[in-house]
PDB file of C-alpha atoms and ligand atoms in Angstrom:
ATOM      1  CA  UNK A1362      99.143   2.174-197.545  1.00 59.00           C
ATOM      2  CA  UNK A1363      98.174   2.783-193.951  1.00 75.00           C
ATOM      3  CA  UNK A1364     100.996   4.881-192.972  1.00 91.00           C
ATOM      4  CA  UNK A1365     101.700   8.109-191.563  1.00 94.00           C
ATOM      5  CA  UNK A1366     103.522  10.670-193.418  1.00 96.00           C
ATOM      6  CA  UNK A1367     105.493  12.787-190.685  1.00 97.00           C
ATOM      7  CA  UNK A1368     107.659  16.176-191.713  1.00 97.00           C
ATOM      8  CA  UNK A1369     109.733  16.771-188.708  1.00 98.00           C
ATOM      9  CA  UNK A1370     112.159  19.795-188.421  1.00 98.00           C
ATOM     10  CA  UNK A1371     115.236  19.324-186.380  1.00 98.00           C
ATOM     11  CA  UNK A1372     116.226  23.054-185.083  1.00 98.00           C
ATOM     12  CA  UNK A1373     119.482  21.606-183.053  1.00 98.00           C
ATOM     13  CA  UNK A1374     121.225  23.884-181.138  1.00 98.00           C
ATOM     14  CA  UNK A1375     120.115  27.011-183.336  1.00 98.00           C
ATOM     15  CA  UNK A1376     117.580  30.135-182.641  1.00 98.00           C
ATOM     16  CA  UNK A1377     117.490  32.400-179.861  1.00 98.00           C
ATOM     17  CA  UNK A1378     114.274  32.807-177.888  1.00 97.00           C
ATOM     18  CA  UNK A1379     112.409  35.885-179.776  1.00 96.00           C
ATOM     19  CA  UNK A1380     113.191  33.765-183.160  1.00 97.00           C
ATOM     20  CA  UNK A1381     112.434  30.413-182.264  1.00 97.00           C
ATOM     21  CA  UNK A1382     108.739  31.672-181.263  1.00 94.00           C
ATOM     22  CA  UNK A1383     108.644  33.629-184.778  1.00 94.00           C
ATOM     23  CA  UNK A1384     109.358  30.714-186.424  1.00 96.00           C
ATOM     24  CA  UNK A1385     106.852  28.348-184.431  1.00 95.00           C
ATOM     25  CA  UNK A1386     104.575  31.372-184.764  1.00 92.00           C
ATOM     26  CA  UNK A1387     104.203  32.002-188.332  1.00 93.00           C
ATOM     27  CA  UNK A1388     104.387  27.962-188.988  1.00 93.00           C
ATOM     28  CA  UNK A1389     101.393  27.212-186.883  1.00 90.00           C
ATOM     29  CA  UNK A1390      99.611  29.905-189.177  1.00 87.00           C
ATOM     30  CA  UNK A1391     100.066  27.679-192.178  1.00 88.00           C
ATOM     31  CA  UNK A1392     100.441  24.399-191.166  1.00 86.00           C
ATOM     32  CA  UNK A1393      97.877  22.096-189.731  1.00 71.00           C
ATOM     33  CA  UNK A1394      98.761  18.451-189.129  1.00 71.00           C
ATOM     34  CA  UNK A1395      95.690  16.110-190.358  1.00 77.00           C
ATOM     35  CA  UNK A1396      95.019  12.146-190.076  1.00 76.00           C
ATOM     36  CA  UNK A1397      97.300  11.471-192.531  1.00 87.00           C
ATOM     37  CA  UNK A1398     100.189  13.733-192.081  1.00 91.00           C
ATOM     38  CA  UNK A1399     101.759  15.159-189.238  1.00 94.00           C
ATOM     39  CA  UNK A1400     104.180  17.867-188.708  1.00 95.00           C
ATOM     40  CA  UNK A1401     106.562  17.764-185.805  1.00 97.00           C
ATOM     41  CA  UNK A1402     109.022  21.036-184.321  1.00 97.00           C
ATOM     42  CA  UNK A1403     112.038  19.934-182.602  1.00 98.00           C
ATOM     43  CA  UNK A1404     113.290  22.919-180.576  1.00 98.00           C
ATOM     44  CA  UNK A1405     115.528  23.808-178.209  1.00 98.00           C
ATOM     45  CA  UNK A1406     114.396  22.772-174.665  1.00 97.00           C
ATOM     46  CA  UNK A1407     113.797  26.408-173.165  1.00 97.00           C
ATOM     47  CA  UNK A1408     111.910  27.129-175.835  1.00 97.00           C
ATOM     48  CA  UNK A1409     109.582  24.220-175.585  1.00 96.00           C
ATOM     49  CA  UNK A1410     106.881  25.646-173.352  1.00 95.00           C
ATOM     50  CA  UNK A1411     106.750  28.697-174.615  1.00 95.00           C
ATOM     51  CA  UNK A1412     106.151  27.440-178.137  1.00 95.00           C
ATOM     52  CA  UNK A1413     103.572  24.974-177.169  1.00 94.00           C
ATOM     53  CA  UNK A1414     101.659  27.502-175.612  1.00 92.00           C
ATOM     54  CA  UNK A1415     101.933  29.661-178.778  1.00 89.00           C
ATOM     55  CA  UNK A1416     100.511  26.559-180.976  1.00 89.00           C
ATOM     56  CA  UNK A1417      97.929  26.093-178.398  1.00 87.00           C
ATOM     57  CA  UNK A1418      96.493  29.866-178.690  1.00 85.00           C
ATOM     58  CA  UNK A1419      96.659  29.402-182.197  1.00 77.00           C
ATOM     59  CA  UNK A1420      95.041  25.972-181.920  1.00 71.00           C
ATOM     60  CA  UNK A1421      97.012  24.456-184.429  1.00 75.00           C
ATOM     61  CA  UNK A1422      97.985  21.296-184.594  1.00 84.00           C
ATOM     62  CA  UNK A1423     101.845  20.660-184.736  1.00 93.00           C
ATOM     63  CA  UNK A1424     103.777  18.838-182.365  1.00 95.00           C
ATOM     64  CA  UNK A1425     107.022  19.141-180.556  1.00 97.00           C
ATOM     65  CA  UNK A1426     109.667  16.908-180.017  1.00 98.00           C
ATOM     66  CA  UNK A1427     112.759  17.228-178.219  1.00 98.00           C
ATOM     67  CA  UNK A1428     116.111  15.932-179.631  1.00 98.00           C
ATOM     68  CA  UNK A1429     117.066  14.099-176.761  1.00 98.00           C
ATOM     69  CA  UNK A1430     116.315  12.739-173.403  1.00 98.00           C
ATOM     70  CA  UNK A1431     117.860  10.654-170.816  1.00 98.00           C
ATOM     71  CA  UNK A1432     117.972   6.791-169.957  1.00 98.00           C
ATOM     72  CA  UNK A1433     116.775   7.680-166.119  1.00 98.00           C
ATOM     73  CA  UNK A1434     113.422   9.005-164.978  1.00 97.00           C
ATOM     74  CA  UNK A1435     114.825  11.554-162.207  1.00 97.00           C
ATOM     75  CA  UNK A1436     118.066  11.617-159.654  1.00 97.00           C
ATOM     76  CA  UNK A1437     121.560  13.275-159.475  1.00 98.00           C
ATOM     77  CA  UNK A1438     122.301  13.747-163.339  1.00 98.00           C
ATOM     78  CA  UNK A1439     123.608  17.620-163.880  1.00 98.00           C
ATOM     79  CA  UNK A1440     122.426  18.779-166.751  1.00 97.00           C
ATOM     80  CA  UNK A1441     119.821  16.377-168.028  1.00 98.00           C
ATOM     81  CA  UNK A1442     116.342  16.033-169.106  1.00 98.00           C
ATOM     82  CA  UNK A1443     114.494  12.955-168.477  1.00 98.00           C
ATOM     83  CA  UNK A1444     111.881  11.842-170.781  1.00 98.00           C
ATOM     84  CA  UNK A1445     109.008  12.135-167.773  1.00 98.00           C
ATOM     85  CA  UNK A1446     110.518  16.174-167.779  1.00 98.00           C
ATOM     86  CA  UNK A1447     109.254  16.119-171.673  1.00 98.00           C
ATOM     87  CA  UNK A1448     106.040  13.797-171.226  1.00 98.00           C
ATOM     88  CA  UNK A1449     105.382  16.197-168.392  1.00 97.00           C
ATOM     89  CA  UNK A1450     105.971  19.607-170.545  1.00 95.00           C
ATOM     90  CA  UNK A1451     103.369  18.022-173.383  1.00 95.00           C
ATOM     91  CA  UNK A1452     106.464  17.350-175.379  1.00 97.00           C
ATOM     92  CA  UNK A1453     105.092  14.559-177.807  1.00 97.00           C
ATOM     93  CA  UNK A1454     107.962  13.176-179.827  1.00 98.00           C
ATOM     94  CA  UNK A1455     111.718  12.839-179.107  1.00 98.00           C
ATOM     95  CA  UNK A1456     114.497  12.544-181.604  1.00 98.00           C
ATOM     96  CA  UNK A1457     117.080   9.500-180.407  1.00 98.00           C
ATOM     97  CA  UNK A1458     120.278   8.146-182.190  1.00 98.00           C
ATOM     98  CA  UNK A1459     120.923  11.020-184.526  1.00 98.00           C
ATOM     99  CA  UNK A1460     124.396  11.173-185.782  1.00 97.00           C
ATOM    100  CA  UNK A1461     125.489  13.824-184.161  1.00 97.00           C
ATOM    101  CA  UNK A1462     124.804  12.176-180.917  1.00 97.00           C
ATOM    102  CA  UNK A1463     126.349   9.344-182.214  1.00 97.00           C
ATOM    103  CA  UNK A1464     129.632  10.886-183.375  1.00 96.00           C
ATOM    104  CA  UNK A1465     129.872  13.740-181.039  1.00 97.00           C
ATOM    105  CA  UNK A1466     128.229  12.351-177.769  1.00 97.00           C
ATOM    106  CA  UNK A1467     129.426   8.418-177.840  1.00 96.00           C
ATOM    107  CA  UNK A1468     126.097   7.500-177.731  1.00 98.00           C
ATOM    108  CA  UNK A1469     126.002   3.418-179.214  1.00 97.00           C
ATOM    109  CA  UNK A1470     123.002   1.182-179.315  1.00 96.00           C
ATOM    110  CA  UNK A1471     123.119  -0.045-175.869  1.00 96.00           C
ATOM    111  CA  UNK A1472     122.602   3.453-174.533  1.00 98.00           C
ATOM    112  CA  UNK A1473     119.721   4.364-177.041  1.00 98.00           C
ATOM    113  CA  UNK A1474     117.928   1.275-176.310  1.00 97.00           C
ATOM    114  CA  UNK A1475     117.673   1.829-172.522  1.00 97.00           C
ATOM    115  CA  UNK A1476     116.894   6.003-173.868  1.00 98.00           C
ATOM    116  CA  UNK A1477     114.339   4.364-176.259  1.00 98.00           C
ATOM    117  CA  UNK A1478     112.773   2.131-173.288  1.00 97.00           C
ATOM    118  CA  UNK A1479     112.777   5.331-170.630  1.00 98.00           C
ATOM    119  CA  UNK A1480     110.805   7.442-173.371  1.00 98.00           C
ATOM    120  CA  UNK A1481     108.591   4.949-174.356  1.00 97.00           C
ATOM    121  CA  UNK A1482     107.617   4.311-170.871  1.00 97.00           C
ATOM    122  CA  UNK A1483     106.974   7.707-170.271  1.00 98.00           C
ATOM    123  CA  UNK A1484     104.579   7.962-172.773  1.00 98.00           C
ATOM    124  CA  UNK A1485     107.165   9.608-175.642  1.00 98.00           C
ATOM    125  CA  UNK A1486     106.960   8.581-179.597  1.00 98.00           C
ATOM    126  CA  UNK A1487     110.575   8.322-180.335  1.00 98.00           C
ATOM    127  CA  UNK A1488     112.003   9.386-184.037  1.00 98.00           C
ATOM    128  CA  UNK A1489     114.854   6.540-183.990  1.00 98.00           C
ATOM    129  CA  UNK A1490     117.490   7.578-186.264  1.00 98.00           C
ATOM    130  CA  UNK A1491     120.113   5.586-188.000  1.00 98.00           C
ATOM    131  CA  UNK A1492     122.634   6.204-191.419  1.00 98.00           C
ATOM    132  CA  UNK A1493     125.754   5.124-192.499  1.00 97.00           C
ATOM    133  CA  UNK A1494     129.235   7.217-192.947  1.00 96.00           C
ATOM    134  CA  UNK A1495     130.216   8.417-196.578  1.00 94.00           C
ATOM    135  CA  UNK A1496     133.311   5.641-195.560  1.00 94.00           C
ATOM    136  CA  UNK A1497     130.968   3.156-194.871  1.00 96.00           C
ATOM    137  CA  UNK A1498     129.169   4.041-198.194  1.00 95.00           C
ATOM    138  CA  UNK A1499     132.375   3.830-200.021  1.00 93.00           C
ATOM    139  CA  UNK A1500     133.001   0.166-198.726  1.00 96.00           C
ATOM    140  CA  UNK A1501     129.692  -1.418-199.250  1.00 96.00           C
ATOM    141  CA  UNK A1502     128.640  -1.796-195.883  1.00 97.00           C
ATOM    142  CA  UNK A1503     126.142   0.871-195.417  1.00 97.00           C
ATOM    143  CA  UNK A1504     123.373  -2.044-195.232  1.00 97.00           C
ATOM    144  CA  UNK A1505     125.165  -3.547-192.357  1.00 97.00           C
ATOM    145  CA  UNK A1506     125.800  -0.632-190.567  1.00 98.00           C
ATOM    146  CA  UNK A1507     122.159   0.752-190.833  1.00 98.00           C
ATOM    147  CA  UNK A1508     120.902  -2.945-189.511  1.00 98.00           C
ATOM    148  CA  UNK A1509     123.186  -2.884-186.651  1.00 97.00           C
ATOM    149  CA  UNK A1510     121.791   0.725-185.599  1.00 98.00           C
ATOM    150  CA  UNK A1511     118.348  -0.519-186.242  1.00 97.00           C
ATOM    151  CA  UNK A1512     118.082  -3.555-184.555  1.00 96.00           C
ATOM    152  CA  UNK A1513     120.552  -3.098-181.735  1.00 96.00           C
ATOM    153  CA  UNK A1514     118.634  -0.435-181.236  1.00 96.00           C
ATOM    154  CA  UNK A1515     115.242  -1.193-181.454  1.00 95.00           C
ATOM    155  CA  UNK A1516     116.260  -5.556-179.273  1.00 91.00           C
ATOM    156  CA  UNK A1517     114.368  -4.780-176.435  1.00 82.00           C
ATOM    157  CA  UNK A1518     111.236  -3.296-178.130  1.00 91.00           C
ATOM    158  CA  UNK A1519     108.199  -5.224-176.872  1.00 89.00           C
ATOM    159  CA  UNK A1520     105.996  -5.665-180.285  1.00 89.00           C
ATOM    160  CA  UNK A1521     103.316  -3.759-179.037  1.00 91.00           C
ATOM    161  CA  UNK A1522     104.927  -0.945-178.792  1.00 93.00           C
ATOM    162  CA  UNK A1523     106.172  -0.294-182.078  1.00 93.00           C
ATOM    163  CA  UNK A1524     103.267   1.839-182.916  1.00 94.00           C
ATOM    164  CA  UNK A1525     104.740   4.550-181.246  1.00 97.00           C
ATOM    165  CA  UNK A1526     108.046   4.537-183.064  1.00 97.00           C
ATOM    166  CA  UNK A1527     109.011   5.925-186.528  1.00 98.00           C
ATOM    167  CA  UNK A1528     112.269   5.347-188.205  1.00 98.00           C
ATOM    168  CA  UNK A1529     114.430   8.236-189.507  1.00 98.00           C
ATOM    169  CA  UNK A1530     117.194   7.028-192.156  1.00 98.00           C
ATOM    170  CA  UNK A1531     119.742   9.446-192.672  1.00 97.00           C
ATOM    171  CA  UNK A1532     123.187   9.130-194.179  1.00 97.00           C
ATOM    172  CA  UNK A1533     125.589  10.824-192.366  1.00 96.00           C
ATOM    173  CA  UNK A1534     127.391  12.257-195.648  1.00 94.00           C
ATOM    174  CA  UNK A1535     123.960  14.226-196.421  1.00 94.00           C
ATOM    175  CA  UNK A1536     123.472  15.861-193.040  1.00 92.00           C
ATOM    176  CA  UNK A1537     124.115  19.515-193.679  1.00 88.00           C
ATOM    177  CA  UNK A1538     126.382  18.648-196.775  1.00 89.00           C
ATOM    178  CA  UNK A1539     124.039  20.094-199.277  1.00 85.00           C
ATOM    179  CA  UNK A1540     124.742  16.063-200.883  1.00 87.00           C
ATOM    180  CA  UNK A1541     121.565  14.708-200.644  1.00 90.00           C
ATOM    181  CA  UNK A1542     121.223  10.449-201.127  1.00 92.00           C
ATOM    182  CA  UNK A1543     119.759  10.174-204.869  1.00 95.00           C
ATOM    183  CA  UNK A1544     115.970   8.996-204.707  1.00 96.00           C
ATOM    184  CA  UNK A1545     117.350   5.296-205.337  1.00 97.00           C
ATOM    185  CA  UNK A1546     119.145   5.540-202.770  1.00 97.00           C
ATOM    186  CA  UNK A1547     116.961   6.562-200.428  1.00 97.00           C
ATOM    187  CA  UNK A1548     114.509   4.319-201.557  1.00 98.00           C
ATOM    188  CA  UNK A1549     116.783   1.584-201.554  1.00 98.00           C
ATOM    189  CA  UNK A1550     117.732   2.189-197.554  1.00 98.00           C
ATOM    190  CA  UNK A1551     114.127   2.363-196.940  1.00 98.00           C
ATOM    191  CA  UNK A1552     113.328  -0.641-198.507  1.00 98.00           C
ATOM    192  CA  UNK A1553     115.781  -2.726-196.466  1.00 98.00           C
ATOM    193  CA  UNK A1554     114.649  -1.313-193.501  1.00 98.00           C
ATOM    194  CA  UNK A1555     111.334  -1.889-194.033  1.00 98.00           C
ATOM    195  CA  UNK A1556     112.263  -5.718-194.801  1.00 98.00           C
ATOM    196  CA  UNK A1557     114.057  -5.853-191.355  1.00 97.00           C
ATOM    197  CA  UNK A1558     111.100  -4.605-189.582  1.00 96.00           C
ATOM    198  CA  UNK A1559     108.896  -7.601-191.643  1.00 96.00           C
ATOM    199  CA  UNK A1560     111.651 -10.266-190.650  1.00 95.00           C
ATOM    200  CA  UNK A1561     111.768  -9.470-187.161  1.00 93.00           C
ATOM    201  CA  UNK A1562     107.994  -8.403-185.982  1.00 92.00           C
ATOM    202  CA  UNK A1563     106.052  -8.667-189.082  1.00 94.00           C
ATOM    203  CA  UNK A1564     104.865  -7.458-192.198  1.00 95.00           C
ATOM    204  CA  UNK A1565     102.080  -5.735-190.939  1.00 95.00           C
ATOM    205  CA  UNK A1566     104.124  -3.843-188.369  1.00 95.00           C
ATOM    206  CA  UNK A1567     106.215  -3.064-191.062  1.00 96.00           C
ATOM    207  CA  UNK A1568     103.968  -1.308-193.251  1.00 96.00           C
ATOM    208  CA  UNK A1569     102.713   0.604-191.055  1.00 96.00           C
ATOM    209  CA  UNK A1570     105.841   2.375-190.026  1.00 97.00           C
ATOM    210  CA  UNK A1571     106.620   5.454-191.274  1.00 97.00           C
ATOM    211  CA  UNK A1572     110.453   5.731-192.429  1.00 98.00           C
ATOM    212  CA  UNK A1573     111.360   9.351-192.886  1.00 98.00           C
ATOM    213  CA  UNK A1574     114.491  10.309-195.065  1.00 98.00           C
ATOM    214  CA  UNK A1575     116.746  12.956-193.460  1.00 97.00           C
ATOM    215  CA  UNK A1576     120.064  14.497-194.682  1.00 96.00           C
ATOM    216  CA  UNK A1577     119.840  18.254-197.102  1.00 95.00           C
ATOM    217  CA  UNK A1578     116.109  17.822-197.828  1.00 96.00           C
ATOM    218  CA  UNK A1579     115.321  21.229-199.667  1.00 96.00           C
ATOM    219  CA  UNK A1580     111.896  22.189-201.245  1.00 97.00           C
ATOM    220  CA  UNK A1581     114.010  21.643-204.405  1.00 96.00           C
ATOM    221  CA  UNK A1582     114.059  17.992-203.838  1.00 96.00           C
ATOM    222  CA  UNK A1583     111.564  17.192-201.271  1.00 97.00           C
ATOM    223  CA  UNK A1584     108.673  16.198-203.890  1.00 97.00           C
ATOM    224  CA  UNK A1585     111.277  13.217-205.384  1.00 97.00           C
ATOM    225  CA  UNK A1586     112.558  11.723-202.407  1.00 97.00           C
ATOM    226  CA  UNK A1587     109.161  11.679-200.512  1.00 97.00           C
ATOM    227  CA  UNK A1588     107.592  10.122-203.647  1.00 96.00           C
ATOM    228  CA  UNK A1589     109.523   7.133-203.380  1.00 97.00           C
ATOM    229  CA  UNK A1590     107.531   3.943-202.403  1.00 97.00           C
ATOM    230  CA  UNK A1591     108.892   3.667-198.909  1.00 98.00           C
ATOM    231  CA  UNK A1592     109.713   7.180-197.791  1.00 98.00           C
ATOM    232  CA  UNK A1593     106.974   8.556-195.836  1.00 98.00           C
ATOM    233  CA  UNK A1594     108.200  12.235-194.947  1.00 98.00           C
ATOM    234  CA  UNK A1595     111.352  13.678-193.964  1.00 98.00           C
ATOM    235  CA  UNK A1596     113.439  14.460-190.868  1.00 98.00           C
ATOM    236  CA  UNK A1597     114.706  17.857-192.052  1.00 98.00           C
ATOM    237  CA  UNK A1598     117.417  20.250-190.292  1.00 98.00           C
ATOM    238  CA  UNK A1599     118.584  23.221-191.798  1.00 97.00           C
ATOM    239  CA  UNK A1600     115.689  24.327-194.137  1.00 98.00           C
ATOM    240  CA  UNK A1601     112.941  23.645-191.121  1.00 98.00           C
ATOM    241  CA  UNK A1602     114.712  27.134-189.679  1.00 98.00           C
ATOM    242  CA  UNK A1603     113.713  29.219-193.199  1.00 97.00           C
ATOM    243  CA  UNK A1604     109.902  29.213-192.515  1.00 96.00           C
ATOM    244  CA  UNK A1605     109.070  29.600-196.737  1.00 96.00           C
ATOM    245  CA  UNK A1606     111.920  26.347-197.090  1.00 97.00           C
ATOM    246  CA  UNK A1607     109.892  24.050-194.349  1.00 97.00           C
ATOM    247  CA  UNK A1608     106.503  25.086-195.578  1.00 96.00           C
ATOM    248  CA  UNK A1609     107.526  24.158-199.148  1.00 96.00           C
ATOM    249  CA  UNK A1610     109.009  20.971-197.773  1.00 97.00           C
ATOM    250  CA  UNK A1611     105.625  19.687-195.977  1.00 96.00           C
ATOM    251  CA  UNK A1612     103.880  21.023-198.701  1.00 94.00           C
ATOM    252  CA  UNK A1613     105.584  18.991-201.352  1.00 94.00           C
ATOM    253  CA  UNK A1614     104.918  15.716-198.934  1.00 92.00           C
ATOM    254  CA  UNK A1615     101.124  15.843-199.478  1.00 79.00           C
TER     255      UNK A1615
HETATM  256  P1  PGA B2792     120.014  18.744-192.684  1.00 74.82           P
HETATM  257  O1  PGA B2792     119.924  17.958-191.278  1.00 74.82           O
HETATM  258  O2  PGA B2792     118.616  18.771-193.244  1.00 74.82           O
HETATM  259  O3  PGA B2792     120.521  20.113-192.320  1.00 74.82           O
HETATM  260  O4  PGA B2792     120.949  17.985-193.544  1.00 74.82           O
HETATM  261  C1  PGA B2792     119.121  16.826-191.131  1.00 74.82           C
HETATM  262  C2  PGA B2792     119.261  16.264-189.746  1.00 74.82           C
HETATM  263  O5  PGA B2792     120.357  16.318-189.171  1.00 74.82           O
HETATM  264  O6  PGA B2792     118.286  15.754-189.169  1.00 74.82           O
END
């Protein structure tokens, strides 16, 4: 399958400066993305320069994402980062519609599809993220909720631009819980997705987008869940801060 596998560590708000360039420092001296695979940092935004830089010197080939970005390109907004900011830093990737933005920042699909549009048009790849409560779980409408999130999301997407976007599923319930979906599960999420992509651009599109599983990946069960059919990599957060625990992780994805 002509797919991408992506390992992409989510830092959120975690690291101070000396750290964060540790980290990014003694990753780039083991990892190297290829053709195949990629791996992706997602640091804090001060940090962000500096650590590019670092990865440059070392000419290795990771990239870095941001975790968010705003719906506008510039103007009176206190406090935010527009996606041009990033495009213009070398930032390459940036996380939209995690959970925690969801639940803790209002953000609903209307608002990521205009922040989807604005990063695509500045020349982002956007990691769009989307997973269901332990509630919703409970009462057999994780499928629903997960298509909502995906294609309320992803309504305006012209076609040709769905190269540059790959899909994070991540159940709510697993993020930072240590619970991590079972391999059937994941694969079963992953799956449906994949059908929704086929039903509404088409099959081709859909195999060729790379659907990470996120939510208490550890190198303990990295190698099962990313050898499921239709998982192609992981969006990790806690372990990509542990530099042996990522390394393991994008090592058991090859
Ligand atoms: P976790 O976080 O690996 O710590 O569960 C994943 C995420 O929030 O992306």
């Amino acid at each position: 399958m002509n797919r991408k596998i992506v390992v992409a560590g989510n830092w959120k708000m975690n690291l101070l400066y000396p750290d964060a360039v540790k980290l990014a420092s003694a990753l780039s001296k083991q990892v190297s993305s290829s053709r195949s695979m990629e791996v992706i940092i997602c640091p804090s935004l001060p940090y962000v320069t500096p650590i590019l830089e670092q990865l440059r010197q070392d000419n290795r080939d990771i990239s870095v994402g941001a975790q968010d970005c705003h719906t506008e390109t510039s103007g009176a907004y206190t406090g935010e980062i527009s996606a041009e900011m990033l495009a213009s830093c070398w930032v390459k990737y940036v996380i939209l519609g995690h959970s925690e933005r969801r639940a803790q920042f209002g953000e609903n699909e209307e608002l990521l599809r205009d922040k989807i549009q604005a990063a695509l048009s500045a020349g982002l790849k956007v990691i769009y993220c989307v997973g269901e409560t332990l509630e919703q779980r409970d009462s057999d409408s994780a499928f629903e909720v997960v298509k909502g999130q995906l294609l309320g999301g992803l309504k305006a997407l012209d076609v040709t631009k769905f190269e540059h976007i790959t899909l994070a599923y991540e159940p709510v319930w697993a993020i930072g819980t240590g619970k991590t979906a079972t391999p059937e599960q994941a694969q079963d999420m992953h799956a449906e997705i994949r059908n929704l992509i086929a039903n509404k651009y088409t099959q081709e599109i859909a195999d060729g987008t790379s659907i990470l599983y996120g939510g208490s990946v550890k190198p303990h069960n990295a190698e099962v869940l990313f050898g499921q059919a239709d998982v192609d990599g992981g969006l990790v957060g806690g372990a990509s801060l542990k530099v042996d625990d990522f390394l393991a992780i994008i090592n058991a994805s090859g």
